[in-house]
């Protein structure tokens, strides 16, 4: 079964053709980083305009690279949440229109579930149950994956997402968006000079909180008169260590609670090489190369499993806060 995947949840416009849920025939991703860089974060209205301009050419390119005309597509899969509402609507309406015009069934999938599926796409033999960790610009979520499609949320962030914290930390030090890759690079030259700590939610020991950590970075940075590159490197290293130690600790607790050592990770932050050291003590599975950041191959792959032989209804809505369960 050839599935066309469509992804427009945030600031990547992407389309992909995937065979039988796992073989990627084409995957085209256009990042909007250049567009949002000047603002230090994603501007929803600008993201939407770019999606409108690029989505159809990118779908055409994905079909062309797969040497597959649209009439040879068996199913269209689209991320209909969670994400920016306007951005989601663009992808969803494109999927509905292509479905209607070409008489191809379509299915809406959850973007977060697709991030976790990206690991199973690389290796379908990963033993379940497992813990899933979605670490991205929009999410910091631990999930108990009982089987594909059967999940229980263990914990989430009560304020900033981890990627967002990286982006804000970078912004505080006058560094460009996205902050993650640059903080990682600077941390290599830095020392753990600052005793930063991520937040702890009293009543929820597994919940995440990064806004206090961000404030600590702000105050520390503001106190330094004429900060040098080394000062910034030290803050980057100390911040990254605090954030990743917290992730490691809470995954450990989740594993104890769910009695598994298997971990599936997804989301942009899992692109970090530094993070791998902190997760090395677990049986950690990463997405296939190129599938950590937002992409449409994971959407098409998951769509194959979600399709039950009948198209979703054209009344399917985009949902900004679509839960995984
Ligand atoms: O999954 P993603 O592409 O988009 C969302 O759905 O949010 O993740 C983007 C996020 C950004 O916040 C970016 O700073 C972060 O992933 N990121 C990283 C790294 N590379 C990307 N964070 C830490 N270290 C990295 N190397
Ligand atoms: Zn994402």
mmCIF file of C-alpha atoms and ligand atoms in Angstrom:
data_model
loop_
_atom_site.group_PDB
_atom_site.id
_atom_site.type_symbol
_atom_site.label_atom_id
_atom_site.label_comp_id
_atom_site.label_asym_id
_atom_site.label_seq_id
_atom_site.Cartn_x
_atom_site.Cartn_y
_atom_site.Cartn_z
ATOM 1 C CA UNK A 1 0.000 0.000 0.000
ATOM 2 C CA UNK A 2 1.453 3.366 -1.066
ATOM 3 C CA UNK A 3 0.644 6.142 1.391
ATOM 4 C CA UNK A 4 1.105 9.865 0.773
ATOM 5 C CA UNK A 5 1.903 11.618 4.068
ATOM 6 C CA UNK A 6 1.311 15.328 4.708
ATOM 7 C CA UNK A 7 2.802 17.302 7.625
ATOM 8 C CA UNK A 8 2.136 20.979 8.405
ATOM 9 C CA UNK A 9 1.729 21.048 12.191
ATOM 10 C CA UNK A 10 4.322 23.732 12.936
ATOM 11 C CA UNK A 11 7.175 25.204 10.887
ATOM 12 C CA UNK A 12 8.043 22.348 8.529
ATOM 13 C CA UNK A 13 6.119 21.774 5.320
ATOM 14 C CA UNK A 14 6.565 18.125 4.376
ATOM 15 C CA UNK A 15 5.246 15.365 2.116
ATOM 16 C CA UNK A 16 6.360 11.773 1.703
ATOM 17 C CA UNK A 17 5.465 8.515 -0.024
ATOM 18 C CA UNK A 18 5.845 5.395 2.137
ATOM 19 C CA UNK A 19 5.221 1.783 1.160
ATOM 20 C CA UNK A 20 3.449 -0.530 3.642
ATOM 21 C CA UNK A 21 4.126 1.660 6.680
ATOM 22 C CA UNK A 22 7.893 1.309 6.604
ATOM 23 C CA UNK A 23 9.721 1.708 3.278
ATOM 24 C CA UNK A 24 10.321 5.398 2.597
ATOM 25 C CA UNK A 25 10.217 5.991 -1.160
ATOM 26 C CA UNK A 26 10.447 9.767 -0.917
ATOM 27 C CA UNK A 27 10.513 12.315 1.891
ATOM 28 C CA UNK A 28 10.585 16.044 1.196
ATOM 29 C CA UNK A 29 10.861 18.513 4.083
ATOM 30 C CA UNK A 30 11.055 22.276 3.799
ATOM 31 C CA UNK A 31 12.082 23.916 7.050
ATOM 32 C CA UNK A 32 11.022 27.495 7.756
ATOM 33 C CA UNK A 33 13.916 28.238 10.109
ATOM 34 C CA UNK A 34 15.131 31.115 7.903
ATOM 35 C CA UNK A 35 11.701 32.740 8.105
ATOM 36 C CA UNK A 36 11.338 32.643 11.903
ATOM 37 C CA UNK A 37 14.970 33.219 12.876
ATOM 38 C CA UNK A 38 14.605 36.988 13.102
ATOM 39 C CA UNK A 39 11.795 36.611 15.682
ATOM 40 C CA UNK A 40 13.532 34.049 17.926
ATOM 41 C CA UNK A 41 10.629 31.607 17.551
ATOM 42 C CA UNK A 42 7.837 30.449 15.266
ATOM 43 C CA UNK A 43 5.370 33.167 14.182
ATOM 44 C CA UNK A 44 2.136 31.243 13.456
ATOM 45 C CA UNK A 45 0.787 33.637 10.825
ATOM 46 C CA UNK A 46 4.045 33.553 8.843
ATOM 47 C CA UNK A 47 4.202 29.765 9.144
ATOM 48 C CA UNK A 48 0.704 29.493 7.653
ATOM 49 C CA UNK A 49 1.496 31.711 4.695
ATOM 50 C CA UNK A 50 4.612 29.676 3.912
ATOM 51 C CA UNK A 51 2.646 26.395 4.182
ATOM 52 C CA UNK A 52 0.101 27.721 1.684
ATOM 53 C CA UNK A 53 2.850 28.656 -0.785
ATOM 54 C CA UNK A 54 4.852 25.460 -0.449
ATOM 55 C CA UNK A 55 2.511 22.588 0.298
ATOM 56 C CA UNK A 56 1.334 21.727 -3.216
ATOM 57 C CA UNK A 57 4.820 22.027 -4.809
ATOM 58 C CA UNK A 58 6.217 19.834 -2.020
ATOM 59 C CA UNK A 59 3.505 17.208 -2.488
ATOM 60 C CA UNK A 60 4.250 17.245 -6.246
ATOM 61 C CA UNK A 61 7.974 16.861 -5.524
ATOM 62 C CA UNK A 62 7.399 13.926 -3.149
ATOM 63 C CA UNK A 63 5.234 12.186 -5.786
ATOM 64 C CA UNK A 64 7.812 12.935 -8.499
ATOM 65 C CA UNK A 65 10.727 11.609 -6.434
ATOM 66 C CA UNK A 66 8.702 8.465 -5.751
ATOM 67 C CA UNK A 67 7.857 8.155 -9.490
ATOM 68 C CA UNK A 68 4.272 7.757 -8.323
ATOM 69 C CA UNK A 69 1.433 9.681 -9.960
ATOM 70 C CA UNK A 70 -1.325 10.638 -7.518
ATOM 71 C CA UNK A 71 -3.676 8.020 -9.002
ATOM 72 C CA UNK A 72 -1.287 5.291 -7.815
ATOM 73 C CA UNK A 73 -1.539 6.491 -4.187
ATOM 74 C CA UNK A 74 -3.731 4.162 -2.085
ATOM 75 C CA UNK A 75 -4.142 6.332 1.003
ATOM 76 C CA UNK A 76 -3.473 9.900 2.153
ATOM 77 C CA UNK A 77 -2.357 10.363 5.765
ATOM 78 C CA UNK A 78 -2.267 13.791 7.388
ATOM 79 C CA UNK A 79 -1.312 15.104 10.828
ATOM 80 C CA UNK A 80 -4.478 16.779 12.124
ATOM 81 C CA UNK A 81 -3.070 17.664 15.577
ATOM 82 C CA UNK A 82 -1.541 18.687 17.849
ATOM 83 C CA UNK A 83 0.041 21.848 16.469
ATOM 84 C CA UNK A 84 -0.673 25.397 15.362
ATOM 85 C CA UNK A 85 -4.342 25.491 14.438
ATOM 86 C CA UNK A 86 -3.964 27.478 11.203
ATOM 87 C CA UNK A 87 -1.028 25.366 10.059
ATOM 88 C CA UNK A 88 -2.911 22.141 10.785
ATOM 89 C CA UNK A 89 -5.924 23.296 8.803
ATOM 90 C CA UNK A 90 -3.798 23.867 5.703
ATOM 91 C CA UNK A 91 -2.453 20.302 5.663
ATOM 92 C CA UNK A 92 -5.786 18.766 6.580
ATOM 93 C CA UNK A 93 -7.726 20.667 3.922
ATOM 94 C CA UNK A 94 -5.135 19.787 1.284
ATOM 95 C CA UNK A 95 -5.493 16.120 2.253
ATOM 96 C CA UNK A 96 -9.284 16.300 2.069
ATOM 97 C CA UNK A 97 -9.200 18.051 -1.314
ATOM 98 C CA UNK A 98 -6.771 15.524 -2.808
ATOM 99 C CA UNK A 99 -8.822 12.704 -1.340
ATOM 100 C CA UNK A 100 -12.080 14.052 -2.785
ATOM 101 C CA UNK A 101 -10.706 14.972 -6.207
ATOM 102 C CA UNK A 102 -8.825 11.708 -6.744
ATOM 103 C CA UNK A 103 -11.181 9.361 -4.872
ATOM 104 C CA UNK A 104 -8.443 8.242 -2.494
ATOM 105 C CA UNK A 105 -9.285 7.498 1.168
ATOM 106 C CA UNK A 106 -7.633 9.710 3.786
ATOM 107 C CA UNK A 107 -6.826 9.238 7.439
ATOM 108 C CA UNK A 108 -5.934 11.782 10.134
ATOM 109 C CA UNK A 109 -3.096 10.867 12.514
ATOM 110 C CA UNK A 110 -1.652 12.276 15.709
ATOM 111 C CA UNK A 111 1.667 14.082 15.189
ATOM 112 C CA UNK A 112 3.055 13.027 18.581
ATOM 113 C CA UNK A 113 2.161 9.397 18.075
ATOM 114 C CA UNK A 114 3.908 9.651 14.699
ATOM 115 C CA UNK A 115 7.115 10.904 16.396
ATOM 116 C CA UNK A 116 7.125 7.711 18.478
ATOM 117 C CA UNK A 117 6.231 5.573 15.476
ATOM 118 C CA UNK A 118 9.367 6.961 13.754
ATOM 119 C CA UNK A 119 11.406 4.630 16.056
ATOM 120 C CA UNK A 120 9.317 1.578 15.180
ATOM 121 C CA UNK A 121 9.649 2.443 11.501
ATOM 122 C CA UNK A 122 13.423 1.989 11.838
ATOM 123 C CA UNK A 123 13.028 -1.262 13.750
ATOM 124 C CA UNK A 124 9.577 -2.901 13.903
ATOM 125 C CA UNK A 125 10.972 -5.613 16.223
ATOM 126 C CA UNK A 126 11.408 -3.268 19.226
ATOM 127 C CA UNK A 127 9.791 -5.053 22.179
ATOM 128 C CA UNK A 128 6.727 -3.381 23.690
ATOM 129 C CA UNK A 129 5.654 -2.242 26.255
ATOM 130 C CA UNK A 130 8.103 0.640 26.392
ATOM 131 C CA UNK A 131 8.382 4.196 27.627
ATOM 132 C CA UNK A 132 8.015 6.860 24.942
ATOM 133 C CA UNK A 133 9.639 10.274 25.416
ATOM 134 C CA UNK A 134 8.599 13.110 23.131
ATOM 135 C CA UNK A 135 11.138 15.888 23.476
ATOM 136 C CA UNK A 136 10.449 18.727 21.082
ATOM 137 C CA UNK A 137 9.820 22.435 20.766
ATOM 138 C CA UNK A 138 6.180 21.899 21.695
ATOM 139 C CA UNK A 139 6.221 18.830 23.953
ATOM 140 C CA UNK A 140 7.946 17.162 26.854
ATOM 141 C CA UNK A 141 5.834 14.081 27.384
ATOM 142 C CA UNK A 142 6.449 10.623 28.804
ATOM 143 C CA UNK A 143 4.070 7.931 27.586
ATOM 144 C CA UNK A 144 3.603 4.285 28.545
ATOM 145 C CA UNK A 145 3.408 2.543 25.149
ATOM 146 C CA UNK A 146 1.549 -0.698 25.791
ATOM 147 C CA UNK A 147 1.205 -1.530 22.100
ATOM 148 C CA UNK A 148 0.933 0.491 18.873
ATOM 149 C CA UNK A 149 -2.153 2.642 19.470
ATOM 150 C CA UNK A 150 -2.493 1.833 23.182
ATOM 151 C CA UNK A 151 -0.952 4.562 25.328
ATOM 152 C CA UNK A 152 -1.105 6.085 28.755
ATOM 153 C CA UNK A 153 0.312 9.548 29.450
ATOM 154 C CA UNK A 154 2.726 9.367 32.373
ATOM 155 C CA UNK A 155 3.752 12.995 32.615
ATOM 156 C CA UNK A 156 4.036 16.276 30.739
ATOM 157 C CA UNK A 157 5.562 19.685 31.230
ATOM 158 C CA UNK A 158 3.610 22.111 33.372
ATOM 159 C CA UNK A 159 5.157 25.118 31.597
ATOM 160 C CA UNK A 160 7.818 25.310 28.838
ATOM 161 C CA UNK A 161 8.670 22.373 26.588
ATOM 162 C CA UNK A 162 12.310 21.279 26.638
ATOM 163 C CA UNK A 163 13.050 22.484 23.085
ATOM 164 C CA UNK A 164 11.378 25.777 23.926
ATOM 165 C CA UNK A 165 13.690 26.080 26.952
ATOM 166 C CA UNK A 166 16.718 25.567 24.667
ATOM 167 C CA UNK A 167 15.353 28.196 22.295
ATOM 168 C CA UNK A 168 14.724 30.692 25.118
ATOM 169 C CA UNK A 169 18.121 30.069 26.705
ATOM 170 C CA UNK A 170 19.745 30.823 23.341
ATOM 171 C CA UNK A 171 17.613 33.926 22.881
ATOM 172 C CA UNK A 172 18.636 35.257 26.314
ATOM 173 C CA UNK A 173 22.283 35.068 25.208
ATOM 174 C CA UNK A 174 21.516 36.732 21.851
ATOM 175 C CA UNK A 175 21.892 33.491 19.868
ATOM 176 C CA UNK A 176 19.711 32.609 16.855
ATOM 177 C CA UNK A 177 16.682 30.293 16.616
ATOM 178 C CA UNK A 178 16.548 27.325 16.899
ATOM 179 C CA UNK A 179 18.574 27.329 20.089
ATOM 180 C CA UNK A 180 19.102 23.569 20.523
ATOM 181 C CA UNK A 181 21.882 22.927 18.002
ATOM 182 C CA UNK A 182 23.835 26.068 18.935
ATOM 183 C CA UNK A 183 23.565 25.450 22.691
ATOM 184 C CA UNK A 184 24.795 21.894 22.100
ATOM 185 C CA UNK A 185 27.784 23.169 20.130
ATOM 186 C CA UNK A 186 28.701 25.807 22.728
ATOM 187 C CA UNK A 187 28.269 23.359 25.600
ATOM 188 C CA UNK A 188 31.151 21.325 24.151
ATOM 189 C CA UNK A 189 33.498 24.216 25.059
ATOM 190 C CA UNK A 190 31.847 25.025 28.395
ATOM 191 C CA UNK A 191 32.212 23.881 31.997
ATOM 192 C CA UNK A 192 29.457 22.977 34.470
ATOM 193 C CA UNK A 193 30.139 26.172 36.379
ATOM 194 C CA UNK A 194 26.537 27.002 37.259
ATOM 195 C CA UNK A 195 24.514 24.693 39.536
ATOM 196 C CA UNK A 196 21.290 25.005 37.497
ATOM 197 C CA UNK A 197 18.408 22.648 38.222
ATOM 198 C CA UNK A 198 15.193 21.908 36.342
ATOM 199 C CA UNK A 199 11.938 22.328 38.256
ATOM 200 C CA UNK A 200 10.206 19.785 40.420
ATOM 201 C CA UNK A 201 6.423 19.726 40.748
ATOM 202 C CA UNK A 202 5.586 18.831 44.344
ATOM 203 C CA UNK A 203 2.462 16.804 43.720
ATOM 204 C CA UNK A 204 3.690 15.228 40.457
ATOM 205 C CA UNK A 205 7.221 13.819 40.799
ATOM 206 C CA UNK A 206 7.401 12.838 37.118
ATOM 207 C CA UNK A 207 6.120 16.125 35.676
ATOM 208 C CA UNK A 208 8.541 18.521 33.977
ATOM 209 C CA UNK A 209 9.063 22.225 34.581
ATOM 210 C CA UNK A 210 11.638 24.299 32.734
ATOM 211 C CA UNK A 211 10.502 27.889 33.259
ATOM 212 C CA UNK A 212 12.490 28.265 36.509
ATOM 213 C CA UNK A 213 15.594 26.950 34.768
ATOM 214 C CA UNK A 214 15.132 29.524 32.029
ATOM 215 C CA UNK A 215 14.783 32.287 34.637
ATOM 216 C CA UNK A 216 17.964 31.082 36.380
ATOM 217 C CA UNK A 217 19.787 31.358 33.046
ATOM 218 C CA UNK A 218 18.379 34.863 32.547
ATOM 219 C CA UNK A 219 19.481 36.132 35.989
ATOM 220 C CA UNK A 220 22.901 34.503 35.728
ATOM 221 C CA UNK A 221 23.494 35.987 32.294
ATOM 222 C CA UNK A 222 22.264 39.453 33.294
ATOM 223 C CA UNK A 223 24.660 39.517 36.242
ATOM 224 C CA UNK A 224 27.708 39.043 34.022
ATOM 225 C CA UNK A 225 29.185 42.341 32.844
ATOM 226 C CA UNK A 226 30.357 42.076 29.219
ATOM 227 C CA UNK A 227 29.863 38.301 28.832
ATOM 228 C CA UNK A 228 32.622 36.531 26.904
ATOM 229 C CA UNK A 229 32.232 33.513 24.616
ATOM 230 C CA UNK A 230 33.507 31.365 27.502
ATOM 231 C CA UNK A 231 30.803 32.767 29.823
ATOM 232 C CA UNK A 232 28.163 31.808 27.247
ATOM 233 C CA UNK A 233 29.702 28.368 26.755
ATOM 234 C CA UNK A 234 29.607 27.750 30.525
ATOM 235 C CA UNK A 235 25.946 28.758 30.729
ATOM 236 C CA UNK A 236 25.128 26.561 27.711
ATOM 237 C CA UNK A 237 26.898 23.547 29.245
ATOM 238 C CA UNK A 238 25.346 24.046 32.688
ATOM 239 C CA UNK A 239 21.863 24.562 31.230
ATOM 240 C CA UNK A 240 22.057 21.534 28.945
ATOM 241 C CA UNK A 241 23.324 19.351 31.781
ATOM 242 C CA UNK A 242 20.502 20.457 34.083
ATOM 243 C CA UNK A 243 17.834 19.839 31.413
ATOM 244 C CA UNK A 244 19.133 16.419 30.327
ATOM 245 C CA UNK A 245 19.817 15.197 33.893
ATOM 246 C CA UNK A 246 16.192 15.963 34.695
ATOM 247 C CA UNK A 247 14.956 14.079 31.616
ATOM 248 C CA UNK A 248 17.156 11.108 32.512
ATOM 249 C CA UNK A 249 15.961 11.039 36.126
ATOM 250 C CA UNK A 250 12.270 11.167 35.242
ATOM 251 C CA UNK A 251 12.586 8.511 32.534
ATOM 252 C CA UNK A 252 14.267 6.275 35.126
ATOM 253 C CA UNK A 253 11.309 6.782 37.501
ATOM 254 C CA UNK A 254 8.803 6.111 34.706
ATOM 255 C CA UNK A 255 10.624 2.902 33.819
ATOM 256 C CA UNK A 256 10.493 1.717 37.405
ATOM 257 C CA UNK A 257 6.771 2.464 37.562
ATOM 258 C CA UNK A 258 6.046 0.662 34.273
ATOM 259 C CA UNK A 259 8.584 -2.130 34.678
ATOM 260 C CA UNK A 260 10.431 -1.747 31.371
ATOM 261 C CA UNK A 261 13.918 -0.648 30.269
ATOM 262 C CA UNK A 262 12.908 0.022 26.661
ATOM 263 C CA UNK A 263 12.744 3.644 25.555
ATOM 264 C CA UNK A 264 11.465 5.128 22.296
ATOM 265 C CA UNK A 265 12.308 8.784 21.740
ATOM 266 C CA UNK A 266 11.019 11.332 19.267
ATOM 267 C CA UNK A 267 10.999 15.064 18.572
ATOM 268 C CA UNK A 268 13.621 17.611 17.557
ATOM 269 C CA UNK A 269 15.582 17.533 20.818
ATOM 270 C CA UNK A 270 16.420 13.853 20.230
ATOM 271 C CA UNK A 271 18.617 15.122 17.389
ATOM 272 C CA UNK A 272 21.096 16.083 20.101
ATOM 273 C CA UNK A 273 24.248 13.971 20.266
ATOM 274 C CA UNK A 274 24.794 15.169 23.843
ATOM 275 C CA UNK A 275 21.437 13.689 24.899
ATOM 276 C CA UNK A 276 22.531 10.204 23.772
ATOM 277 C CA UNK A 277 25.017 9.995 26.667
ATOM 278 C CA UNK A 278 22.262 10.648 29.196
ATOM 279 C CA UNK A 279 20.000 7.999 27.644
ATOM 280 C CA UNK A 280 22.731 5.394 27.131
ATOM 281 C CA UNK A 281 21.851 3.586 30.369
ATOM 282 C CA UNK A 282 18.453 2.605 28.926
ATOM 283 C CA UNK A 283 17.608 0.375 25.954
ATOM 284 C CA UNK A 284 17.017 3.495 23.878
ATOM 285 C CA UNK A 285 15.716 3.466 20.314
ATOM 286 C CA UNK A 286 16.023 6.524 18.083
ATOM 287 C CA UNK A 287 14.138 7.388 14.902
ATOM 288 C CA UNK A 288 15.660 6.520 11.568
ATOM 289 C CA UNK A 289 18.056 9.191 10.294
ATOM 290 C CA UNK A 290 16.146 12.253 9.123
ATOM 291 C CA UNK A 291 13.035 11.346 11.103
ATOM 292 C CA UNK A 292 13.856 13.112 14.407
ATOM 293 C CA UNK A 293 12.688 16.507 13.264
ATOM 294 C CA UNK A 294 9.205 17.043 11.865
ATOM 295 C CA UNK A 295 8.691 15.074 8.636
ATOM 296 C CA UNK A 296 5.886 13.447 6.652
ATOM 297 C CA UNK A 297 7.378 9.932 6.401
ATOM 298 C CA UNK A 298 6.410 9.205 9.998
ATOM 299 C CA UNK A 299 2.878 10.483 9.243
ATOM 300 C CA UNK A 300 2.523 8.219 6.184
ATOM 301 C CA UNK A 301 4.029 5.280 8.116
ATOM 302 C CA UNK A 302 1.613 5.616 11.013
ATOM 303 C CA UNK A 303 -1.308 6.295 8.644
ATOM 304 C CA UNK A 304 -0.807 2.830 7.124
ATOM 305 C CA UNK A 305 -1.456 1.260 10.563
ATOM 306 C CA UNK A 306 -4.356 3.556 11.461
ATOM 307 C CA UNK A 307 -6.301 2.920 8.244
ATOM 308 C CA UNK A 308 -9.051 0.430 8.857
ATOM 309 C CA UNK A 309 -10.240 0.157 5.244
ATOM 310 C CA UNK A 310 -12.546 3.159 5.458
ATOM 311 C CA UNK A 311 -11.742 6.815 4.785
ATOM 312 C CA UNK A 312 -12.103 9.331 7.607
ATOM 313 C CA UNK A 313 -15.046 11.670 7.181
ATOM 314 C CA UNK A 314 -14.579 15.072 5.561
ATOM 315 C CA UNK A 315 -15.886 16.522 8.811
ATOM 316 C CA UNK A 316 -12.626 15.536 10.563
ATOM 317 C CA UNK A 317 -11.266 18.622 12.328
ATOM 318 C CA UNK A 318 -7.834 20.020 13.021
ATOM 319 C CA UNK A 319 -7.255 19.974 16.788
ATOM 320 C CA UNK A 320 -4.473 22.141 18.262
ATOM 321 C CA UNK A 321 -4.315 20.119 21.491
ATOM 322 C CA UNK A 322 -5.146 16.658 20.108
ATOM 323 C CA UNK A 323 -4.236 14.204 22.877
ATOM 324 C CA UNK A 324 -2.388 10.961 22.105
ATOM 325 C CA UNK A 325 -4.997 9.050 24.165
HETATM 326 O O1 LIG B 1 10.209 18.304 16.751
HETATM 327 P P1 LIG B 1 10.628 19.646 16.286
HETATM 328 O O2 LIG B 1 11.275 19.741 14.914
HETATM 329 O O3 LIG B 1 9.446 20.635 16.242
HETATM 330 C C1 LIG B 1 8.433 20.604 17.154
HETATM 331 O O4 LIG B 1 7.457 19.852 16.923
HETATM 332 O O5 LIG B 1 8.581 21.316 18.173
HETATM 333 O O6 LIG B 1 11.631 20.240 17.391
HETATM 334 C C2 LIG B 1 12.243 21.492 17.306
HETATM 335 C C3 LIG B 1 12.951 21.759 18.621
HETATM 336 C C4 LIG B 1 13.498 23.168 18.753
HETATM 337 O O7 LIG B 1 13.069 23.702 19.987
HETATM 338 C C5 LIG B 1 15.015 22.977 18.737
HETATM 339 O O8 LIG B 1 15.732 23.938 19.501
HETATM 340 C C6 LIG B 1 15.160 21.599 19.325
HETATM 341 O O9 LIG B 1 14.079 20.863 18.776
HETATM 342 N N1 LIG B 1 16.450 20.981 18.956
HETATM 343 C C7 LIG B 1 17.414 20.684 19.853
HETATM 344 C C8 LIG B 1 18.509 20.196 19.097
HETATM 345 N N2 LIG B 1 18.164 20.202 17.771
HETATM 346 C C9 LIG B 1 16.884 20.676 17.698
HETATM 347 N N3 LIG B 1 17.453 20.811 21.180
HETATM 348 C C10 LIG B 1 18.596 20.439 21.820
HETATM 349 N N4 LIG B 1 19.695 19.986 21.169
HETATM 350 C C11 LIG B 1 19.711 19.843 19.820
HETATM 351 N N5 LIG B 1 20.797 19.415 19.200
HETATM 352 ZN ZN1 LIG B 2 7.131 17.520 16.051
#
